[in-house]
Coordinates of C-alpha atoms and ligand atoms in Angstrom, one line a residue:
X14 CA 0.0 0.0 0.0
X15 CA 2.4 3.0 1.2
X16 CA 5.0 2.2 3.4
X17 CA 5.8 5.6 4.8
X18 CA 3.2 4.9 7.3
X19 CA 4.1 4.0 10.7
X20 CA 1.6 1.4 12.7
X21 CA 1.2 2.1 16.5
X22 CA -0.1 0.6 19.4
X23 CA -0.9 1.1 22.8
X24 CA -1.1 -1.4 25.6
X25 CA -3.6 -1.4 28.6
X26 CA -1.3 0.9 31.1
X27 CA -0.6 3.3 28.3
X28 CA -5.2 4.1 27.7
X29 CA -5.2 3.2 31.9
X30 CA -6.5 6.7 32.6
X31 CA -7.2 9.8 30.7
X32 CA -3.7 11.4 31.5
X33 CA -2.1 7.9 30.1
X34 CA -4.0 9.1 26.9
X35 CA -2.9 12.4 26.7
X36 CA 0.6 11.4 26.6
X37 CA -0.1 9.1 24.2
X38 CA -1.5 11.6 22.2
X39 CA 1.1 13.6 22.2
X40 CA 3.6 11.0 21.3
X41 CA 1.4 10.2 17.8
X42 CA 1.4 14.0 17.3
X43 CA 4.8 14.2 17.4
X44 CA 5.6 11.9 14.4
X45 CA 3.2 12.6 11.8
X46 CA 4.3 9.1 9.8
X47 CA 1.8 7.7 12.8
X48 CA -1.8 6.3 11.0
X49 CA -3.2 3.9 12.0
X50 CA -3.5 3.3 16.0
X51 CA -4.2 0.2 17.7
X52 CA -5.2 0.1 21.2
X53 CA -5.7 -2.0 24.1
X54 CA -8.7 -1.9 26.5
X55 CA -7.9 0.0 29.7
X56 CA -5.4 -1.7 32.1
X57 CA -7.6 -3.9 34.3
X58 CA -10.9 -4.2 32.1
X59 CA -10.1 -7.2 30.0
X60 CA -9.4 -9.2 33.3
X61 CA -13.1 -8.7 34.3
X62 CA -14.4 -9.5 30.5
X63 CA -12.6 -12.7 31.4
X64 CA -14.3 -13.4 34.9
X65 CA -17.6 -12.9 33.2
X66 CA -17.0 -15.6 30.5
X67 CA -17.4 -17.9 33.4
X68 CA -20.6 -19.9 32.9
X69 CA -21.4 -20.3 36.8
X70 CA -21.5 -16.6 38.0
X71 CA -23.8 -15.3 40.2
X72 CA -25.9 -12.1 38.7
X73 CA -24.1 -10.3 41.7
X74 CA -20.7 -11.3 41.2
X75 CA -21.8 -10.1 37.2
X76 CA -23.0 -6.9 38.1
X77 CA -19.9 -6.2 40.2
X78 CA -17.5 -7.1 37.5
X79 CA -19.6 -4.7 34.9
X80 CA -19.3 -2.3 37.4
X81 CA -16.0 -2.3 37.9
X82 CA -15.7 -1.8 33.6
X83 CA -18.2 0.9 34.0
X84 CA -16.2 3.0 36.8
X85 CA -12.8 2.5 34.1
X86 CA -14.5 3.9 31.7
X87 CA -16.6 6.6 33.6
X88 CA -13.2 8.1 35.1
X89 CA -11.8 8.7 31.6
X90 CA -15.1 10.1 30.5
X91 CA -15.8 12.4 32.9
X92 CA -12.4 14.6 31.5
X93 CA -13.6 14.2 28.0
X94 CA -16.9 16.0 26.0
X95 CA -17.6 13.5 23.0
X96 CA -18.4 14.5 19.5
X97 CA -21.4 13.2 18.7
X98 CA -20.5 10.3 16.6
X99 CA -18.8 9.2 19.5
X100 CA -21.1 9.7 22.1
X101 CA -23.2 7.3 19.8
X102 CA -21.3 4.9 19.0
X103 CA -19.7 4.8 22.8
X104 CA -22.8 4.5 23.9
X105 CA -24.8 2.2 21.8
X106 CA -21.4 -0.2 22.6
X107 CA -21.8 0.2 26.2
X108 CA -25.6 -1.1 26.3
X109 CA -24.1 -3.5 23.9
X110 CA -21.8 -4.6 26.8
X111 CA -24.5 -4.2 29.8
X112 CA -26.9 -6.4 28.1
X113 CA -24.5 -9.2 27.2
X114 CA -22.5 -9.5 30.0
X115 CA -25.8 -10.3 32.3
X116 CA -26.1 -13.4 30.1
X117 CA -25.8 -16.1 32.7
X118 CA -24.6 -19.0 30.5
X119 CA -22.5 -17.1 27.4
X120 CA -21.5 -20.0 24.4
X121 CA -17.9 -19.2 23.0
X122 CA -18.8 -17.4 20.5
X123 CA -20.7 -14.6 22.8
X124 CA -17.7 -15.0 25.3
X125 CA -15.5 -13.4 22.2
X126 CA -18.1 -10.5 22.3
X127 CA -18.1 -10.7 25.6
X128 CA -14.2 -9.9 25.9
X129 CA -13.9 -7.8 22.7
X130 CA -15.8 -5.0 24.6
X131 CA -12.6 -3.7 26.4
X132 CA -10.7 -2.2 23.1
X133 CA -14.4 -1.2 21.3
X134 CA -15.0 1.1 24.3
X135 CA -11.3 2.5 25.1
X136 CA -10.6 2.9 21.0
X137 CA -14.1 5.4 21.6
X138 CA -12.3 7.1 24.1
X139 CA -9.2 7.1 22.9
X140 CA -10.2 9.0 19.5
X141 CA -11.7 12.0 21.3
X142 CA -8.7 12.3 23.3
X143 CA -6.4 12.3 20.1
X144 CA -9.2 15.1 18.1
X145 CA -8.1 17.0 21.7
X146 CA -4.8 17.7 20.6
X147 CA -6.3 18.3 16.9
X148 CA -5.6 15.1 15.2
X149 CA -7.9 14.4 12.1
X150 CA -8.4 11.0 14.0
X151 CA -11.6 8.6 12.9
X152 CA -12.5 5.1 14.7
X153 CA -12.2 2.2 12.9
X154 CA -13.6 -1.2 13.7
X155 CA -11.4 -3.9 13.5
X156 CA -13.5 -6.4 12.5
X157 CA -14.3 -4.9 9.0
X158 CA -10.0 -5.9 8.3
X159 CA -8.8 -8.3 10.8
X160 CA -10.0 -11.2 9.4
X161 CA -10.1 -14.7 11.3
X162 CA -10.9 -18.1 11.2
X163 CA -13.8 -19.1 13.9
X164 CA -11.4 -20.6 16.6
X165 CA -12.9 -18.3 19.6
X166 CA -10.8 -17.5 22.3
X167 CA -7.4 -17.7 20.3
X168 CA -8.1 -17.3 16.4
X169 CA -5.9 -17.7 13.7
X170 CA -6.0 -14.7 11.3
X171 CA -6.3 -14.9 8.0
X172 CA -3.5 -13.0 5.9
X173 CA -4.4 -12.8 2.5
X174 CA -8.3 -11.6 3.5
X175 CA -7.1 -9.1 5.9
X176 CA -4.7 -7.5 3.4
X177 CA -7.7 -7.3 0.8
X178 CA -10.0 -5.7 3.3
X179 CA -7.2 -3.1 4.3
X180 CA -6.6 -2.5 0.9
X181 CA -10.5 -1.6 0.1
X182 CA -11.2 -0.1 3.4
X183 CA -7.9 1.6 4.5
X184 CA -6.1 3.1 1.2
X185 CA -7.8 6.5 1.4
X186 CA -8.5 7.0 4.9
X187 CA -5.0 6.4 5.5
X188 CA -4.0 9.3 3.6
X189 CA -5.7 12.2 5.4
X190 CA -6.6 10.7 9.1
X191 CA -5.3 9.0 11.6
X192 CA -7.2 5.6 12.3
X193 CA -7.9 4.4 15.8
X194 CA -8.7 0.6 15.9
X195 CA -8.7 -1.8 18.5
X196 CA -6.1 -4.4 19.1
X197 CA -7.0 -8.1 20.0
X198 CA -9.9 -8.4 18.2
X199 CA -11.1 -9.7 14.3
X200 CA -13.9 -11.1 12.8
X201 CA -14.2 -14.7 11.5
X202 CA -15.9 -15.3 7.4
X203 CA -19.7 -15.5 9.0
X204 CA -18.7 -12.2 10.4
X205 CA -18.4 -13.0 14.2
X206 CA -16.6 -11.1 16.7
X207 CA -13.2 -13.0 17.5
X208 CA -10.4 -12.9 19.4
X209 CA -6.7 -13.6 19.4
X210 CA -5.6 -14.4 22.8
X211 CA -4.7 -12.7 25.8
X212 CA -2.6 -9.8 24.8
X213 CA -2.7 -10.3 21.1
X214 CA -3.1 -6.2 20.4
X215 CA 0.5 -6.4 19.9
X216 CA -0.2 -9.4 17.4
X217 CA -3.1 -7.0 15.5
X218 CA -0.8 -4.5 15.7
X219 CA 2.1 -6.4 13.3
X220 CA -0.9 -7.7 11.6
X221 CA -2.2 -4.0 10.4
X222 CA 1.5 -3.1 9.6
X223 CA 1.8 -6.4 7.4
X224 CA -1.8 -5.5 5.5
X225 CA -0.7 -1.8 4.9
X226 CA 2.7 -2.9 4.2
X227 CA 3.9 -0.2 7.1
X228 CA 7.7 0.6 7.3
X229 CA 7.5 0.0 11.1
X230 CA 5.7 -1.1 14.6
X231 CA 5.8 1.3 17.4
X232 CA 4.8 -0.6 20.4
X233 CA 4.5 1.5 23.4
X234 CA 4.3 -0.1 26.7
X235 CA 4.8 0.7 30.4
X236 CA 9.0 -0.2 30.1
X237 CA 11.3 1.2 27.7
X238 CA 11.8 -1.4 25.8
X239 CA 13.0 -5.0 26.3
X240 CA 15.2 -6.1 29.2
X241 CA 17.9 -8.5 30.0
X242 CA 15.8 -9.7 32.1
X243 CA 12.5 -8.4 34.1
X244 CA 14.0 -5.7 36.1
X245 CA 11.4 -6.2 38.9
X246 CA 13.6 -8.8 39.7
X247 CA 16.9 -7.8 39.4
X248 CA 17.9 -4.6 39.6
X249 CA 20.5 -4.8 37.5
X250 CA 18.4 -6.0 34.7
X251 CA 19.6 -3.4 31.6
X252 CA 17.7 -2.8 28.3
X253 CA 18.5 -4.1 25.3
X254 CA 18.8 -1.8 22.2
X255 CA 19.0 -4.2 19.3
X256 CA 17.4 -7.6 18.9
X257 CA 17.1 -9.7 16.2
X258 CA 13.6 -11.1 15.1
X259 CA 14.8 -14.7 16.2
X260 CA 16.0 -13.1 19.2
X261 CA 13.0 -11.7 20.1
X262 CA 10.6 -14.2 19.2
X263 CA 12.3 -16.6 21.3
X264 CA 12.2 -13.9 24.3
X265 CA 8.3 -13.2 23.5
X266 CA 7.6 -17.1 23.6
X267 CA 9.6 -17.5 26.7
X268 CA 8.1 -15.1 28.7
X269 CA 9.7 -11.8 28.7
X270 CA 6.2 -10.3 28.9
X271 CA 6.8 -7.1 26.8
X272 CA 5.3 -8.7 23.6
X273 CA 2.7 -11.1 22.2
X274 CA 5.0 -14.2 21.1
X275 CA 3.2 -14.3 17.8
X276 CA 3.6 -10.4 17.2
X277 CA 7.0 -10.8 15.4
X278 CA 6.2 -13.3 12.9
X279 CA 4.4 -10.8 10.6
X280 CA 6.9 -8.1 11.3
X281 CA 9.8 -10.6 10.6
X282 CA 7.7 -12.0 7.1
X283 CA 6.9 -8.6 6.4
X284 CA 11.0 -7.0 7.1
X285 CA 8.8 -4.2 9.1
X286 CA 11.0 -3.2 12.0
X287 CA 9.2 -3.2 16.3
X288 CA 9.9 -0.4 18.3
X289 CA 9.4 -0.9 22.0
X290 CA 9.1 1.6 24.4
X291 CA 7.7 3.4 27.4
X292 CA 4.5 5.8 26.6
X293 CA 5.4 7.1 29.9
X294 CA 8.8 8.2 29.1
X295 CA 8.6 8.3 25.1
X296 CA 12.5 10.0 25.0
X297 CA 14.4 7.5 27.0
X298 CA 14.5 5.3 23.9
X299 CA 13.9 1.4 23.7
X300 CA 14.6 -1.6 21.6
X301 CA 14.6 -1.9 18.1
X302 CA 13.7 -5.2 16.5
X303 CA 14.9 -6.3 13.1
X304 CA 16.4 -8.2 10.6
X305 CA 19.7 -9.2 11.8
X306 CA 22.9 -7.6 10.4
X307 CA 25.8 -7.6 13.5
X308 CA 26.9 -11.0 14.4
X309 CA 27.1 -11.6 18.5
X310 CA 26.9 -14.7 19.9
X311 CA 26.5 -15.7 23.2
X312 CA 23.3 -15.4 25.7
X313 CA 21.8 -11.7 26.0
X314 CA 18.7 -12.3 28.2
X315 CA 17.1 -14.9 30.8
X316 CA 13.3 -15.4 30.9
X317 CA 11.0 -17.3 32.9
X318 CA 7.8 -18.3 32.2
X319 CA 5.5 -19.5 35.4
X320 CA 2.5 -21.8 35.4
X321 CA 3.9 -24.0 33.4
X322 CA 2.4 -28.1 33.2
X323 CA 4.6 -31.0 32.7
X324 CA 2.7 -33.9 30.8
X325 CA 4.8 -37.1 30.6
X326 CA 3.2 -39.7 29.1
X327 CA 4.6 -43.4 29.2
X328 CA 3.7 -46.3 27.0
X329 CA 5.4 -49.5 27.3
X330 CA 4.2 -50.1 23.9
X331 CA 6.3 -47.3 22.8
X332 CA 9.4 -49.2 23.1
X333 CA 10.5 -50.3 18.8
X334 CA 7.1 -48.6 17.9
X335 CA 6.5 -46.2 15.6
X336 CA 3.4 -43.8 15.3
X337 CA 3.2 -43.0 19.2
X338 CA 4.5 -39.4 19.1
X339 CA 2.5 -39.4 16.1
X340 CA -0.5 -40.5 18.0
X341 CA 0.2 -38.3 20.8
X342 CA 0.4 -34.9 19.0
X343 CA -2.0 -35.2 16.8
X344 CA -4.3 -36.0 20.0
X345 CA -3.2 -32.5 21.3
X346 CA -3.5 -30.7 17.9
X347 CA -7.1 -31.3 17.7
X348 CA -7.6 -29.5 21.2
X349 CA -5.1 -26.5 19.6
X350 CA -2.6 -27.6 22.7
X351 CA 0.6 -25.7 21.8
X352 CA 3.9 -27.6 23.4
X353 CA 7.1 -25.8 24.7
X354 CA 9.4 -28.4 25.1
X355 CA 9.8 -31.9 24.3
X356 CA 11.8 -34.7 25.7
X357 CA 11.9 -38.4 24.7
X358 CA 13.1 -41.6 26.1
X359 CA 12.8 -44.6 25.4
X360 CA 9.5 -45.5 26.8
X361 CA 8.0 -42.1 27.5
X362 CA 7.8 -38.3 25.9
X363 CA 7.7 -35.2 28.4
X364 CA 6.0 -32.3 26.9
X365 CA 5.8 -28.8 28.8
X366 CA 2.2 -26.5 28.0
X367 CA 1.4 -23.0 29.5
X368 CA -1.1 -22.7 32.1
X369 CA -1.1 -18.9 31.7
X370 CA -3.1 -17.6 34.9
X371 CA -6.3 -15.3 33.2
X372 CA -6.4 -17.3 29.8
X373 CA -9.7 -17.4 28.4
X374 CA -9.4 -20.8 28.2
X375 CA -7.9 -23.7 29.9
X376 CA -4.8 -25.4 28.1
X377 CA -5.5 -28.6 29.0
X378 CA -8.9 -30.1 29.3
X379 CA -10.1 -33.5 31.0
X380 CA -11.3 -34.7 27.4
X381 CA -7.6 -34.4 26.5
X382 CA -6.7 -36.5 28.8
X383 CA -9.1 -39.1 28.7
X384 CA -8.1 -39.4 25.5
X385 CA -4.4 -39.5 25.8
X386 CA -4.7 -42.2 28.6
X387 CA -6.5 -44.7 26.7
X388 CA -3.0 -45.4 25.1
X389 CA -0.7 -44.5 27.6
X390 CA -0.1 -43.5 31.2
X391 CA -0.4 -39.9 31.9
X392 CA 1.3 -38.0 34.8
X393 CA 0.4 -34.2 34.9
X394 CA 2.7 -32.1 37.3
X395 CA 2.1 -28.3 37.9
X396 CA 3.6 -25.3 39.8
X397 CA 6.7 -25.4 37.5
X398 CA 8.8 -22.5 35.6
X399 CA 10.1 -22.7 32.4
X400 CA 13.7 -20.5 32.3
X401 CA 15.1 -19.7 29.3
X402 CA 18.5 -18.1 28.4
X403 CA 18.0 -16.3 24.9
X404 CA 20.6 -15.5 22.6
X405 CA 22.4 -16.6 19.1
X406 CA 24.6 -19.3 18.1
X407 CA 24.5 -20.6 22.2
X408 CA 26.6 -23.6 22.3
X409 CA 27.9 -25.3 24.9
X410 CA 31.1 -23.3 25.7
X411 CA 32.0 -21.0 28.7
X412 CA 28.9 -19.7 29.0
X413 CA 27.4 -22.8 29.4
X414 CA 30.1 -24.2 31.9
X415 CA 29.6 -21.4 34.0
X416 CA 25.3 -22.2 33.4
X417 CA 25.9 -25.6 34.9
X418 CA 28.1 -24.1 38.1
X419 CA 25.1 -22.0 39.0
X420 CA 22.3 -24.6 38.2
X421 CA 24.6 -27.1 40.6
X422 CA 22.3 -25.8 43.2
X423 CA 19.1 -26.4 42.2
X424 CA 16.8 -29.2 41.2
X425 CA 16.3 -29.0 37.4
X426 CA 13.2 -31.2 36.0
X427 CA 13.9 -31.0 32.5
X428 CA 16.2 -29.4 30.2
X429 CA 16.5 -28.7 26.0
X430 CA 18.5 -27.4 23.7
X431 CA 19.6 -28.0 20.4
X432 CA 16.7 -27.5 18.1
X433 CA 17.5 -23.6 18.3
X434 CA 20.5 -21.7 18.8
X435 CA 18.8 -19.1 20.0
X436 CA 18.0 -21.1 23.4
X437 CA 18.4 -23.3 26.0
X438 CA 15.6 -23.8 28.3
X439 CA 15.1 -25.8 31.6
X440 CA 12.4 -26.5 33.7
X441 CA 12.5 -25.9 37.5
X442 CA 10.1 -25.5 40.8
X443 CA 8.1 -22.6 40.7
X444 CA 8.9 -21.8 44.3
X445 CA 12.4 -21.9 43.4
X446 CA 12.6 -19.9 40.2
X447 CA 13.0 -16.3 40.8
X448 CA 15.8 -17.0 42.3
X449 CA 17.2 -19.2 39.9
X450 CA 17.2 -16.0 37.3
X451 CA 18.5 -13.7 39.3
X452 CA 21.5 -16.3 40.4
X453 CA 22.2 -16.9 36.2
X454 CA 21.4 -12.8 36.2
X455 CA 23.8 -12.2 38.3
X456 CA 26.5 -15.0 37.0
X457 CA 25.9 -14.6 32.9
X458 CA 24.7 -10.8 32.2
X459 CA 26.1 -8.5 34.3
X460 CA 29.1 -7.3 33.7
Ligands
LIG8 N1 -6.9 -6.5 26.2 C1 -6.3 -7.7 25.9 C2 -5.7 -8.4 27.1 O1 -5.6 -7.8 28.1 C3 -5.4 -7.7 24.7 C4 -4.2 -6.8 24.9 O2 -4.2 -5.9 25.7 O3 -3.2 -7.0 24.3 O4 -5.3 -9.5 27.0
LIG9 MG1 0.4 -6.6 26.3

């Protein structure tokens, strides 16, 4: 399409509150290569989406939870007078809300409805705020470009019929106005509202970029940028200023928490450089993530990933057979079970899955594993931490020596490496794991 134009988005903390917007604002005002905008719902509301999804709560507990969305929105809108095509469309979405979220027993499909309310009301909000600093700004609904397939709660986007509806919708807008949309949310063929995961607005926002060919992402957080590690941890925890798409990928999927992990596999296809940084403190610079032209090695950052599940699954039957891994994963591809890590012996396979805590949906369900236990014996352990160390071309040298010295101390469950050289992950108590970073923190990254 035109790829002068710069895709941005803002995450939950940056719409929080009014003041969160105005700096926002300011920041797209400032760089006028900004058009299209894709937000998050306001830091806290998508949380209560997700408590009303539940099928067994009480109309009380349901009228507390819309509540609490109300007051979030209220707060900002009490600072704000809305044009009147806002003020309709604002409200018409609220009632919206109010009258599905009283729905006692919600099927999937409304509980995408349900959760897609938090960016349809803040993107509202959020374009006033921007006409308040006098940008030509116009809402635009997701759904009419971010097109999905119908998997609720997690759906798979569909590139080749989102780039065609940004194409017929976007070209001329694009060139005078600045377009607010919402993040996290598409619409599947039959025109249903969908979703793509907890904090997939990052996702939609590499999506847009890919479907307006954009000549970058500008993600603006609450951290400026990407860290060594999460520097609520360790002090000492430093930014990073350059990562390479593998390198960040890896980080995304392991649990630094600054990015959807599926975010930079349309930047990467695409070439379209990510730009992370703070909306809070929009000078102090962040990390740029690209294509990879200097050639470091070694490991760069730590992650850790909590919550995880270990399934190990034991057939004596596997022992000379063929077909059991076979049997196994295409078991968990039909309930859309993504694995971390894999390990294989001779008689049994350990897999690791991510029990992430406010998921719309459970990883594993019982089903799963009554089927899976037909064939073999299944063993489910929780409470554990996936650690990663992310880097390029890791091989077992020094580093790796000195990796062993620290993890001497501890009990480590499982450990991988080898299919990438961008990692090496283990798996270790969750009690024990914060800990365990900042020792390999302390040992491997700082200088
Ligand atoms: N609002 C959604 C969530 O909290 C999506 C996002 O913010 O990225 O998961
Ligand atoms: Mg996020």
């Amino acid at each position: 399409m035109n790829s002068s134009y710069v895709v941005a988005k803002f995450g939950g903390t940056s719409v929080a509150d009014f003041e969160s917007m105005k700096r926002c604002a300011q920041i797209i005002k400032n760089n006028s290569q900004v058009r299209l905008v894709a937000v998050s719902a306001s830091a806290g509301v998508t949380n209560h989406l997700v408590s009303l999804c539940q099928n067994d709560l009480k109309l009380t507990q349901r009228n507390e939870h819309i509540e609490q969305v109300c007051n979030i929105q209220n707060s900002i809108l009490k600072k704000l007078s809305l044009d009147k095509d806002i003020a309709d469309g604002f409200n018409q979405t609220l009632n919206k809300f109010k009258n599905l979220a009283r729905n006692i027993d919600p099927t999937e499909k409304e509980k995408d409805s349900l959760l897609s309310f938090g960016e349809r009301l803040s993107s509202y909000l959020f374009t006033q705020v921007l006409r308040g600093v006098d940008i030509d700004a116009v809402r635009l609904d997701a759904r009419n470009v971010l097109k999905t397939d119908s998997k609720f709660g997690k759906a798979t986007p569909n590139i080749c019929a989102t780039k065609k509806a940004a194409s017929a919708n976007l070209t001329t807008l694009l060139s005078t106005k600045v377009l607010v949309t919402q993040g996290f949310i598409g619409s599947d063929q039959q025109g249903n509202t969908t979703t793509l995961g907890r904090g997939g607005s990052d996702y939609s926002a590499a999506l847009f970029a890919e479907a307006i060919d954009a000549s970058a992402i500008h993600i603006w957080t609450d951290v400026v940028g990407i860290f060594s590690t999460d520097p609520r941890l360790c002090s000492k925890a430093t930014p990073i200023a350059k990562l390479s798409f593998d390198e960040a990928a890896e980080m995304a999927t392991f649990g630094a928490k600054v990015l959807h992990p599926a975010t930079i596999l349309p930047a990467s296809r695409a070439g379209i450089p990510v730009f992370v940084g703070s909306s809070r403190a929009p000078d102090e610079g962040g990390t740029w993530i690209e294509k990879s032209q200097t050639r470091h090695s070694g490991i760069r950052a730590v992650t850790q990933r909590k919550n995880q599940i270990l399934l190990t699954l034991k057939s004596p039957e596997m022992l000379l057979a063929s077909g059991f891994l076979a049997k196994v994963f295409t078991i968990l591809a039909q309930y859309n079970i993504s694995v971390d890590l894999v390990t294989t012996s001779e008689i049994s396979v350990a897999l690791t899955l991510d029990n992430a805590p406010n998921a719309s949906r459970p990883e594993l369900e019982q089903e799963c594993l009554d089927l899976l236990s037909e064939f073999c014996h299944v063993s489910v352990e929780n409470n554990l931490t996936l650690i990663a160390l992310i880097g390029s071309q890791i091989q077992l040298q020094q580093e790796e020596i000195n990796l062993m010295h620290v993890l001497a101390d501890f009990n480590i469950r499982m450990i991988c490496h080898g299919a990438s050289k961008h990692n090496l992950c283990f798996l270790v108590e969750q009690s024990n794991s914060d800990h365990i970073v900042q020792s390999i923190h302390s040992r491997l990254l700082e200088a």
